[in-house]
Amino acid sequence: MRIGMKGYVFHGPGQSAWEEVPDPAVKEPTDAIVRVDAVTICGTDLHILKGDVPEVRPGTVLGHEAVGEIVETGGDVRTVRPGDRVLVSCISACGRCRYCREGVYGQCLDGGGWVLGHLIDGTQAEYVRVPYADLSVHPLPGALAAEDAVLLADIFPTAYEVGVLNGRVRPGDTVVVVGAGPIGLAAIATARLLSPERVIAVDLAAPRLEAAKAFGAEAVADASEAPEQLVADLTGGLGADVVVEAVGVPETFEMCARMVRPGGRLANIGVHGSPATLHLEDLWIKNVTITTGLVDTRSTPTLLRMAAAGRLPTGQLVTHTFPLDHMQEAYDVFGNAAETGALKVVLGVPQHEVVPVHPTA
């Protein structure tokens, strides 16, 4: 019996704590209980703490990404069993509803979608209940370290699906990624898999622009210094084929709309907590496609294979590690990235010092 389990609990905007919470239990025959070995913090968690996601009720354990070990399963679970090492996906999928049958797991109609750390208790705890375990956890290759694997629970599938695939990146494209935080860096790395002519990163922070170069950006621009002009100069005045919004504020969305070429694509990843203006008076004539999206994680098995083969720069994103019970310290470091230099923080793995990101030779 587990006694005194703890988790990181949201108590309302600006209020949270690492505290004792009830042990999770199997509620449905499709559930699994996972002992959390590694967990990370997402920018969406910061949005929750700011009050941008009002569906999250006070008392909810946060977190939607984890690596751990199955300790218990319901009677209908067939693909995993106790003792298996797994990746807990940020998206749960029933596998039966219309959306799941179309592979659009993020919109699951039967108690799935983004529920962990949103509508039910999440992964930033010592144990977590995962609904629909057969489709919502992924057995891990033995060679893939937890510190690397946990980044495949959300950030890499989100960047790849919502940014790169929704943006229809093609060989020879000019791709602009606005926001060189963790999700933007993952978008740069996964865009490179599709052989664009160039990737341009835009951010306000010089260290993040340096990190963008390490992840494959051929050019970088300070967001405060007219990046639209750089994009125009590099494309002969045409504009970018694909622009990925990876911040989630009105100013960056509107900047993206100014940089996309006629016939181009704007793929929004950022979580927006306030309205952004859609300038249809300028865009109506430009044949621009704008996409939004919640990740479906249908690409996770492919990305896991690529990570195991060393094809994804997962480790480069992790700058800080903490014991699992240092959750508040980890939030402080991640939430003050401008001062700490944090990209991704991982809890529950052996600690190391800050890892600087340097451009590759």
mmCIF file of C-alpha atoms in Angstrom:
data_model
loop_
_atom_site.group_PDB
_atom_site.id
_atom_site.type_symbol
_atom_site.label_atom_id
_atom_site.label_comp_id
_atom_site.label_asym_id
_atom_site.label_seq_id
_atom_site.Cartn_x
_atom_site.Cartn_y
_atom_site.Cartn_z
ATOM 1 C CA MET A 1 0.000 0.000 0.000
ATOM 2 C CA ARG A 2 1.244 3.485 -0.864
ATOM 3 C CA ILE A 3 1.100 5.915 2.032
ATOM 4 C CA GLY A 4 1.525 9.675 1.868
ATOM 5 C CA MET A 5 1.719 10.114 -1.874
ATOM 6 C CA LYS A 6 2.429 13.687 -2.975
ATOM 7 C CA GLY A 7 1.610 15.733 -6.029
ATOM 8 C CA TYR A 8 1.784 19.296 -7.305
ATOM 9 C CA VAL A 9 -1.686 20.759 -6.794
ATOM 10 C CA PHE A 10 -3.274 23.785 -8.450
ATOM 11 C CA HIS A 11 -5.313 25.843 -5.977
ATOM 12 C CA GLY A 12 -6.253 28.750 -8.234
ATOM 13 C CA PRO A 13 -4.393 31.399 -10.248
ATOM 14 C CA GLY A 14 -0.974 31.967 -8.682
ATOM 15 C CA GLN A 15 -1.547 29.313 -6.008
ATOM 16 C CA SER A 16 -0.018 25.823 -6.061
ATOM 17 C CA ALA A 17 1.843 23.451 -3.749
ATOM 18 C CA TRP A 18 3.638 20.097 -3.545
ATOM 19 C CA GLU A 19 1.462 18.348 -0.970
ATOM 20 C CA GLU A 20 -0.121 15.092 0.082
ATOM 21 C CA VAL A 21 -2.882 13.868 -2.237
ATOM 22 C CA PRO A 22 -5.020 10.720 -2.401
ATOM 23 C CA ASP A 23 -3.481 7.672 -4.023
ATOM 24 C CA PRO A 24 -4.833 7.054 -7.521
ATOM 25 C CA ALA A 25 -6.859 3.899 -8.006
ATOM 26 C CA VAL A 26 -8.157 1.964 -10.980
ATOM 27 C CA LYS A 27 -11.641 3.336 -11.686
ATOM 28 C CA GLU A 28 -12.314 1.783 -15.081
ATOM 29 C CA PRO A 29 -11.147 -1.546 -16.520
ATOM 30 C CA THR A 30 -9.183 0.367 -19.169
ATOM 31 C CA ASP A 31 -7.090 2.275 -16.573
ATOM 32 C CA ALA A 32 -3.464 1.835 -15.593
ATOM 33 C CA ILE A 33 -1.614 3.147 -12.547
ATOM 34 C CA VAL A 34 1.908 4.358 -13.319
ATOM 35 C CA ARG A 35 4.693 5.074 -10.844
ATOM 36 C CA VAL A 36 6.248 8.299 -12.086
ATOM 37 C CA ASP A 37 10.004 8.105 -12.638
ATOM 38 C CA ALA A 38 10.477 11.288 -14.698
ATOM 39 C CA VAL A 39 8.224 14.242 -15.381
ATOM 40 C CA THR A 40 8.624 17.635 -16.980
ATOM 41 C CA ILE A 41 6.877 21.013 -16.870
ATOM 42 C CA CYS A 42 5.123 22.421 -19.925
ATOM 43 C CA GLY A 43 4.463 26.015 -20.880
ATOM 44 C CA THR A 44 0.782 25.091 -20.700
ATOM 45 C CA ASP A 45 1.240 24.426 -16.971
ATOM 46 C CA LEU A 46 2.402 28.028 -16.606
ATOM 47 C CA HIS A 47 -0.685 29.190 -18.487
ATOM 48 C CA ILE A 48 -2.835 27.189 -16.041
ATOM 49 C CA LEU A 49 -1.132 28.820 -13.080
ATOM 50 C CA LYS A 50 -1.797 32.252 -14.588
ATOM 51 C CA GLY A 51 -5.497 31.445 -14.911
ATOM 52 C CA ASP A 52 -5.505 31.146 -18.715
ATOM 53 C CA VAL A 53 -7.140 27.686 -18.663
ATOM 54 C CA PRO A 54 -10.285 28.115 -16.548
ATOM 55 C CA GLU A 55 -11.404 24.493 -17.040
ATOM 56 C CA VAL A 56 -8.731 23.372 -14.552
ATOM 57 C CA ARG A 57 -10.434 23.135 -11.159
ATOM 58 C CA PRO A 58 -8.667 24.024 -7.903
ATOM 59 C CA GLY A 59 -7.438 20.819 -6.291
ATOM 60 C CA THR A 60 -6.222 19.281 -9.552
ATOM 61 C CA VAL A 61 -2.764 17.687 -9.713
ATOM 62 C CA LEU A 62 -0.985 19.301 -12.659
ATOM 63 C CA GLY A 63 1.148 17.714 -15.363
ATOM 64 C CA HIS A 64 0.498 15.746 -18.549
ATOM 65 C CA GLU A 65 3.901 14.231 -19.433
ATOM 66 C CA ALA A 66 5.748 11.400 -17.700
ATOM 67 C CA VAL A 67 7.880 8.299 -17.949
ATOM 68 C CA GLY A 68 7.324 5.562 -15.415
ATOM 69 C CA GLU A 69 6.534 1.959 -14.607
ATOM 70 C CA ILE A 70 3.151 0.272 -14.761
ATOM 71 C CA VAL A 71 2.209 -0.920 -11.263
ATOM 72 C CA GLU A 72 -1.445 -1.872 -11.783
ATOM 73 C CA THR A 73 -3.864 -2.295 -14.669
ATOM 74 C CA GLY A 74 -7.592 -2.726 -15.105
ATOM 75 C CA GLY A 75 -8.982 -5.971 -16.388
ATOM 76 C CA ASP A 76 -9.415 -4.770 -19.988
ATOM 77 C CA VAL A 77 -5.847 -3.508 -20.515
ATOM 78 C CA ARG A 78 -4.053 -5.740 -23.016
ATOM 79 C CA THR A 79 -0.943 -3.976 -24.350
ATOM 80 C CA VAL A 80 0.959 -3.321 -21.104
ATOM 81 C CA ARG A 81 1.302 -5.035 -17.746
ATOM 82 C CA PRO A 82 2.857 -4.322 -14.342
ATOM 83 C CA GLY A 83 6.603 -3.886 -14.580
ATOM 84 C CA ASP A 84 6.555 -2.358 -18.075
ATOM 85 C CA ARG A 85 8.459 0.893 -18.553
ATOM 86 C CA VAL A 86 6.251 3.337 -20.448
ATOM 87 C CA LEU A 87 5.833 6.835 -21.790
ATOM 88 C CA VAL A 88 2.632 8.495 -20.558
ATOM 89 C CA SER A 89 1.203 10.514 -23.439
ATOM 90 C CA CYS A 90 -0.266 13.962 -22.882
ATOM 91 C CA ILE A 91 -3.339 12.762 -24.806
ATOM 92 C CA SER A 92 -5.646 9.922 -23.769
ATOM 93 C CA ALA A 93 -7.667 8.129 -26.441
ATOM 94 C CA CYS A 94 -10.686 5.844 -26.122
ATOM 95 C CA GLY A 95 -10.056 4.396 -29.596
ATOM 96 C CA ARG A 96 -13.776 4.021 -30.335
ATOM 97 C CA CYS A 97 -15.343 7.433 -30.929
ATOM 98 C CA ARG A 98 -15.515 9.153 -34.314
ATOM 99 C CA TYR A 99 -12.452 11.310 -33.708
ATOM 100 C CA CYS A 100 -10.299 8.472 -32.386
ATOM 101 C CA ARG A 101 -11.214 6.314 -35.392
ATOM 102 C CA GLU A 102 -9.912 9.167 -37.566
ATOM 103 C CA GLY A 103 -6.673 9.406 -35.541
ATOM 104 C CA VAL A 104 -7.725 12.760 -34.071
ATOM 105 C CA TYR A 105 -7.144 11.622 -30.506
ATOM 106 C CA GLY A 106 -6.929 15.137 -29.072
ATOM 107 C CA GLN A 107 -10.656 15.558 -29.715
ATOM 108 C CA CYS A 108 -11.721 12.221 -28.168
ATOM 109 C CA LEU A 109 -15.420 12.308 -27.295
ATOM 110 C CA ASP A 110 -15.465 9.610 -24.604
ATOM 111 C CA GLY A 111 -13.425 10.963 -21.721
ATOM 112 C CA GLY A 112 -10.108 11.226 -23.544
ATOM 113 C CA GLY A 113 -8.201 14.039 -25.239
ATOM 114 C CA TRP A 114 -6.156 16.336 -23.014
ATOM 115 C CA VAL A 115 -7.455 15.271 -19.624
ATOM 116 C CA LEU A 116 -4.327 14.669 -17.512
ATOM 117 C CA GLY A 117 -3.551 17.754 -15.419
ATOM 118 C CA HIS A 118 -6.522 19.463 -17.060
ATOM 119 C CA LEU A 119 -9.788 17.696 -16.281
ATOM 120 C CA ILE A 120 -8.391 14.944 -14.026
ATOM 121 C CA ASP A 121 -5.313 14.603 -11.822
ATOM 122 C CA GLY A 122 -2.094 14.638 -13.795
ATOM 123 C CA THR A 123 1.451 13.347 -13.814
ATOM 124 C CA GLN A 124 3.294 15.748 -11.497
ATOM 125 C CA ALA A 125 2.963 13.288 -8.654
ATOM 126 C CA GLU A 126 4.482 10.063 -7.404
ATOM 127 C CA TYR A 127 1.758 7.992 -9.092
ATOM 128 C CA VAL A 128 -0.833 8.738 -11.768
ATOM 129 C CA ARG A 129 -3.968 7.054 -13.083
ATOM 130 C CA VAL A 130 -3.937 6.916 -16.886
ATOM 131 C CA PRO A 131 -7.279 6.331 -18.614
ATOM 132 C CA TYR A 132 -7.479 4.189 -21.749
ATOM 133 C CA ALA A 133 -4.031 2.805 -21.140
ATOM 134 C CA ASP A 134 -3.865 0.660 -24.288
ATOM 135 C CA LEU A 135 -3.715 3.784 -26.481
ATOM 136 C CA SER A 136 -2.437 6.302 -23.941
ATOM 137 C CA VAL A 137 0.884 4.808 -22.831
ATOM 138 C CA HIS A 138 3.730 3.620 -25.040
ATOM 139 C CA PRO A 139 6.239 0.905 -24.099
ATOM 140 C CA LEU A 140 9.730 2.381 -24.177
ATOM 141 C CA PRO A 141 12.814 1.014 -25.929
ATOM 142 C CA GLY A 142 15.337 -0.066 -23.303
ATOM 143 C CA ALA A 143 18.050 2.182 -24.709
ATOM 144 C CA LEU A 144 16.036 5.383 -24.453
ATOM 145 C CA ALA A 145 16.787 7.308 -21.254
ATOM 146 C CA ALA A 146 13.860 8.654 -19.244
ATOM 147 C CA GLU A 147 15.277 12.172 -19.521
ATOM 148 C CA ASP A 148 15.020 11.949 -23.315
ATOM 149 C CA ALA A 149 11.812 9.941 -23.537
ATOM 150 C CA VAL A 150 9.723 12.312 -21.412
ATOM 151 C CA LEU A 151 10.106 15.003 -24.079
ATOM 152 C CA LEU A 152 8.153 12.761 -26.447
ATOM 153 C CA ALA A 153 5.041 12.886 -24.272
ATOM 154 C CA ASP A 154 4.059 16.319 -25.564
ATOM 155 C CA ILE A 155 6.648 18.780 -26.831
ATOM 156 C CA PHE A 156 8.018 16.877 -29.836
ATOM 157 C CA PRO A 157 4.657 15.484 -31.043
ATOM 158 C CA THR A 158 3.089 18.933 -30.604
ATOM 159 C CA ALA A 159 5.829 20.713 -32.521
ATOM 160 C CA TYR A 160 5.806 18.109 -35.272
ATOM 161 C CA GLU A 161 2.046 17.661 -35.685
ATOM 162 C CA VAL A 162 0.652 21.119 -34.905
ATOM 163 C CA GLY A 163 3.577 23.079 -36.335
ATOM 164 C CA VAL A 164 5.358 21.093 -39.043
ATOM 165 C CA LEU A 165 2.628 18.782 -40.366
ATOM 166 C CA ASN A 166 -0.221 21.298 -40.066
ATOM 167 C CA GLY A 167 2.048 23.841 -41.722
ATOM 168 C CA ARG A 168 2.736 21.338 -44.530
ATOM 169 C CA VAL A 169 6.479 21.975 -44.526
ATOM 170 C CA ARG A 170 7.950 20.763 -47.808
ATOM 171 C CA PRO A 171 11.447 20.440 -49.281
ATOM 172 C CA GLY A 172 12.745 23.834 -50.359
ATOM 173 C CA ASP A 173 10.427 25.865 -48.118
ATOM 174 C CA THR A 174 11.370 28.890 -46.102
ATOM 175 C CA VAL A 175 10.089 28.235 -42.584
ATOM 176 C CA VAL A 176 9.901 30.912 -39.873
ATOM 177 C CA VAL A 177 9.460 29.824 -36.259
ATOM 178 C CA VAL A 178 8.379 32.682 -33.987
ATOM 179 C CA GLY A 179 9.328 31.792 -30.427
ATOM 180 C CA ALA A 180 12.544 29.879 -29.710
ATOM 181 C CA GLY A 181 11.435 28.404 -26.434
ATOM 182 C CA PRO A 182 11.262 24.622 -26.028
ATOM 183 C CA ILE A 183 8.306 24.120 -28.379
ATOM 184 C CA GLY A 184 9.821 26.412 -31.003
ATOM 185 C CA LEU A 185 13.160 24.604 -30.817
ATOM 186 C CA ALA A 186 11.395 21.270 -31.247
ATOM 187 C CA ALA A 187 9.577 22.744 -34.265
ATOM 188 C CA ILE A 188 12.903 23.782 -35.762
ATOM 189 C CA ALA A 189 14.387 20.321 -35.203
ATOM 190 C CA THR A 190 11.415 18.467 -36.682
ATOM 191 C CA ALA A 191 11.029 20.882 -39.600
ATOM 192 C CA ARG A 192 14.600 20.051 -40.557
ATOM 193 C CA LEU A 193 13.526 16.438 -41.096
ATOM 194 C CA LEU A 194 11.545 17.577 -44.173
ATOM 195 C CA SER A 195 14.443 19.413 -45.894
ATOM 196 C CA PRO A 196 13.304 23.040 -46.027
ATOM 197 C CA GLU A 197 15.655 25.450 -47.774
ATOM 198 C CA ARG A 198 16.020 27.488 -44.613
ATOM 199 C CA VAL A 199 14.602 27.879 -41.128
ATOM 200 C CA ILE A 200 14.503 31.325 -39.532
ATOM 201 C CA ALA A 201 14.013 31.677 -35.771
ATOM 202 C CA VAL A 202 12.553 34.800 -34.141
ATOM 203 C CA ASP A 203 12.744 35.540 -30.421
ATOM 204 C CA LEU A 204 13.510 38.356 -27.994
ATOM 205 C CA ALA A 205 16.174 36.452 -26.015
ATOM 206 C CA ALA A 206 19.687 36.201 -27.433
ATOM 207 C CA PRO A 207 20.458 32.881 -25.648
ATOM 208 C CA ARG A 208 17.387 31.280 -27.202
ATOM 209 C CA LEU A 209 18.404 32.510 -30.637
ATOM 210 C CA GLU A 210 21.789 30.870 -30.089
ATOM 211 C CA ALA A 211 19.982 27.685 -29.092
ATOM 212 C CA ALA A 212 17.921 27.946 -32.285
ATOM 213 C CA LYS A 213 21.113 27.861 -34.336
ATOM 214 C CA ALA A 214 22.153 24.695 -32.511
ATOM 215 C CA PHE A 215 18.828 23.114 -33.433
ATOM 216 C CA GLY A 216 19.230 23.916 -37.119
ATOM 217 C CA ALA A 217 18.073 27.482 -37.787
ATOM 218 C CA GLU A 218 20.116 29.040 -40.597
ATOM 219 C CA ALA A 219 19.123 32.585 -39.628
ATOM 220 C CA VAL A 220 17.841 34.268 -36.473
ATOM 221 C CA ALA A 221 16.150 37.586 -35.807
ATOM 222 C CA ASP A 222 15.452 39.644 -32.723
ATOM 223 C CA ALA A 223 11.682 40.033 -32.447
ATOM 224 C CA SER A 224 12.101 43.700 -31.507
ATOM 225 C CA GLU A 225 14.091 44.557 -34.634
ATOM 226 C CA ALA A 226 11.675 44.186 -37.567
ATOM 227 C CA PRO A 227 12.085 40.472 -38.321
ATOM 228 C CA GLU A 228 9.568 40.885 -41.151
ATOM 229 C CA GLN A 229 12.241 42.774 -43.084
ATOM 230 C CA LEU A 230 14.778 39.962 -42.668
ATOM 231 C CA VAL A 231 12.235 37.449 -43.936
ATOM 232 C CA ALA A 232 11.446 39.684 -46.896
ATOM 233 C CA ASP A 233 15.143 40.138 -47.691
ATOM 234 C CA LEU A 234 15.809 36.385 -47.577
ATOM 235 C CA THR A 235 12.830 35.546 -49.792
ATOM 236 C CA GLY A 236 13.131 38.234 -52.437
ATOM 237 C CA GLY A 237 10.198 40.094 -50.910
ATOM 238 C CA LEU A 238 7.882 37.095 -51.181
ATOM 239 C CA GLY A 239 7.517 36.079 -47.524
ATOM 240 C CA ALA A 240 7.768 32.732 -45.778
ATOM 241 C CA ASP A 241 6.141 29.565 -47.080
ATOM 242 C CA VAL A 242 5.378 28.448 -43.529
ATOM 243 C CA VAL A 243 5.259 30.487 -40.327
ATOM 244 C CA VAL A 244 4.925 28.690 -36.992
ATOM 245 C CA GLU A 245 3.581 30.675 -34.026
ATOM 246 C CA ALA A 246 5.097 29.176 -30.865
ATOM 247 C CA VAL A 247 4.501 31.879 -28.247
ATOM 248 C CA GLY A 248 0.782 32.444 -27.710
ATOM 249 C CA VAL A 249 0.372 36.226 -27.474
ATOM 250 C CA PRO A 250 -1.524 38.537 -29.849
ATOM 251 C CA GLU A 251 1.584 40.417 -30.991
ATOM 252 C CA THR A 252 3.388 37.300 -32.202
ATOM 253 C CA PHE A 253 0.332 35.911 -33.998
ATOM 254 C CA GLU A 254 -0.113 39.181 -35.846
ATOM 255 C CA MET A 255 3.611 39.241 -36.657
ATOM 256 C CA CYS A 256 3.306 35.766 -38.158
ATOM 257 C CA ALA A 257 0.410 36.892 -40.344
ATOM 258 C CA ARG A 258 2.581 39.703 -41.708
ATOM 259 C CA MET A 259 5.452 37.352 -42.597
ATOM 260 C CA VAL A 260 3.598 34.621 -44.501
ATOM 261 C CA ARG A 261 3.622 34.790 -48.297
ATOM 262 C CA PRO A 262 0.531 34.701 -50.510
ATOM 263 C CA GLY A 263 -0.481 31.048 -50.677
ATOM 264 C CA GLY A 264 1.533 30.273 -47.540
ATOM 265 C CA ARG A 265 0.601 28.590 -44.283
ATOM 266 C CA LEU A 266 0.479 29.909 -40.724
ATOM 267 C CA ALA A 267 0.485 27.133 -38.117
ATOM 268 C CA ASN A 268 -0.412 28.270 -34.609
ATOM 269 C CA ILE A 269 0.973 26.193 -31.737
ATOM 270 C CA GLY A 270 0.948 28.819 -28.971
ATOM 271 C CA VAL A 271 -1.612 28.674 -26.154
ATOM 272 C CA HIS A 272 -3.461 31.987 -26.304
ATOM 273 C CA GLY A 273 -4.959 33.448 -23.165
ATOM 274 C CA SER A 274 -6.335 36.599 -24.810
ATOM 275 C CA PRO A 275 -7.808 37.508 -28.216
ATOM 276 C CA ALA A 276 -5.606 38.214 -31.209
ATOM 277 C CA THR A 277 -6.700 40.354 -34.139
ATOM 278 C CA LEU A 278 -7.152 38.560 -37.450
ATOM 279 C CA HIS A 279 -6.452 41.176 -40.102
ATOM 280 C CA LEU A 280 -8.757 39.867 -42.802
ATOM 281 C CA GLU A 281 -8.595 43.242 -44.523
ATOM 282 C CA ASP A 282 -5.029 42.269 -45.469
ATOM 283 C CA LEU A 283 -5.304 38.472 -45.595
ATOM 284 C CA TRP A 284 -8.515 37.891 -47.549
ATOM 285 C CA ILE A 285 -6.745 38.306 -50.893
ATOM 286 C CA LYS A 286 -3.582 36.322 -50.022
ATOM 287 C CA ASN A 287 -4.846 32.722 -50.074
ATOM 288 C CA VAL A 288 -3.279 32.145 -46.662
ATOM 289 C CA THR A 289 -4.095 28.977 -44.714
ATOM 290 C CA ILE A 290 -4.231 29.379 -40.926
ATOM 291 C CA THR A 291 -4.305 26.261 -38.759
ATOM 292 C CA THR A 292 -4.710 25.755 -35.046
ATOM 293 C CA GLY A 293 -4.610 22.527 -33.145
ATOM 294 C CA LEU A 294 -4.274 20.398 -30.082
ATOM 295 C CA VAL A 295 -1.759 17.608 -30.550
ATOM 296 C CA ASP A 296 -3.188 14.151 -31.310
ATOM 297 C CA THR A 297 0.073 12.246 -30.541
ATOM 298 C CA ARG A 298 -0.494 9.931 -33.494
ATOM 299 C CA SER A 299 3.160 10.562 -34.402
ATOM 300 C CA THR A 300 4.498 9.406 -31.019
ATOM 301 C CA PRO A 301 5.443 5.842 -32.087
ATOM 302 C CA THR A 302 7.392 7.219 -35.053
ATOM 303 C CA LEU A 303 9.132 9.839 -32.922
ATOM 304 C CA LEU A 304 10.021 7.206 -30.311
ATOM 305 C CA ARG A 305 11.736 5.127 -32.977
ATOM 306 C CA MET A 306 13.599 8.177 -34.253
ATOM 307 C CA ALA A 307 14.700 9.160 -30.749
ATOM 308 C CA ALA A 308 15.940 5.633 -30.041
ATOM 309 C CA ALA A 309 17.944 5.837 -33.280
ATOM 310 C CA GLY A 310 19.492 9.168 -32.221
ATOM 311 C CA ARG A 311 17.652 11.196 -34.865
ATOM 312 C CA LEU A 312 16.041 13.713 -32.484
ATOM 313 C CA PRO A 313 18.018 16.190 -30.328
ATOM 314 C CA THR A 314 15.983 15.532 -27.195
ATOM 315 C CA GLY A 315 18.858 15.737 -24.721
ATOM 316 C CA GLN A 316 19.887 19.182 -25.944
ATOM 317 C CA LEU A 317 16.631 20.637 -24.636
ATOM 318 C CA VAL A 318 17.107 19.552 -21.018
ATOM 319 C CA THR A 319 18.987 22.245 -19.113
ATOM 320 C CA HIS A 320 18.016 21.468 -15.503
ATOM 321 C CA THR A 321 17.111 18.355 -13.539
ATOM 322 C CA PHE A 322 15.639 18.054 -10.041
ATOM 323 C CA PRO A 323 14.448 15.391 -7.616
ATOM 324 C CA LEU A 324 10.719 14.817 -7.975
ATOM 325 C CA ASP A 325 9.928 16.500 -4.664
ATOM 326 C CA HIS A 326 11.653 19.759 -5.726
ATOM 327 C CA MET A 327 8.646 20.665 -7.861
ATOM 328 C CA GLN A 328 8.290 24.264 -6.674
ATOM 329 C CA GLU A 329 11.975 24.970 -7.303
ATOM 330 C CA ALA A 330 11.652 23.480 -10.785
ATOM 331 C CA TYR A 331 8.619 25.682 -11.506
ATOM 332 C CA ASP A 332 10.529 28.744 -10.320
ATOM 333 C CA VAL A 333 13.456 27.932 -12.610
ATOM 334 C CA PHE A 334 11.269 27.113 -15.614
ATOM 335 C CA GLY A 335 8.954 30.069 -15.091
ATOM 336 C CA ASN A 336 11.889 32.513 -14.941
ATOM 337 C CA ALA A 337 13.667 31.222 -18.016
ATOM 338 C CA ALA A 338 14.932 34.666 -18.999
ATOM 339 C CA GLU A 339 17.049 34.753 -15.834
ATOM 340 C CA THR A 340 17.822 31.030 -15.433
ATOM 341 C CA GLY A 341 18.412 30.055 -19.058
ATOM 342 C CA ALA A 342 16.026 27.119 -18.675
ATOM 343 C CA LEU A 343 14.718 25.334 -21.738
ATOM 344 C CA LYS A 344 13.217 22.125 -20.356
ATOM 345 C CA VAL A 345 13.408 20.965 -16.754
ATOM 346 C CA VAL A 346 13.063 17.291 -15.865
ATOM 347 C CA LEU A 347 12.274 15.965 -12.404
ATOM 348 C CA GLY A 348 12.956 12.523 -11.009
ATOM 349 C CA VAL A 349 16.256 11.760 -12.772
ATOM 350 C CA PRO A 350 19.868 12.184 -11.550
ATOM 351 C CA GLN A 351 20.658 15.875 -11.195
ATOM 352 C CA HIS A 352 23.151 17.763 -13.315
ATOM 353 C CA GLU A 353 24.173 21.366 -13.659
ATOM 354 C CA VAL A 354 22.844 23.693 -16.336
ATOM 355 C CA VAL A 355 23.837 22.384 -19.762
ATOM 356 C CA PRO A 356 24.686 25.231 -22.133
ATOM 357 C CA VAL A 357 23.469 24.832 -25.705
ATOM 358 C CA HIS A 358 26.174 25.589 -28.234
ATOM 359 C CA PRO A 359 25.887 25.682 -31.993
ATOM 360 C CA THR A 360 27.142 22.489 -33.601
ATOM 361 C CA ALA A 361 30.165 22.651 -35.812
#
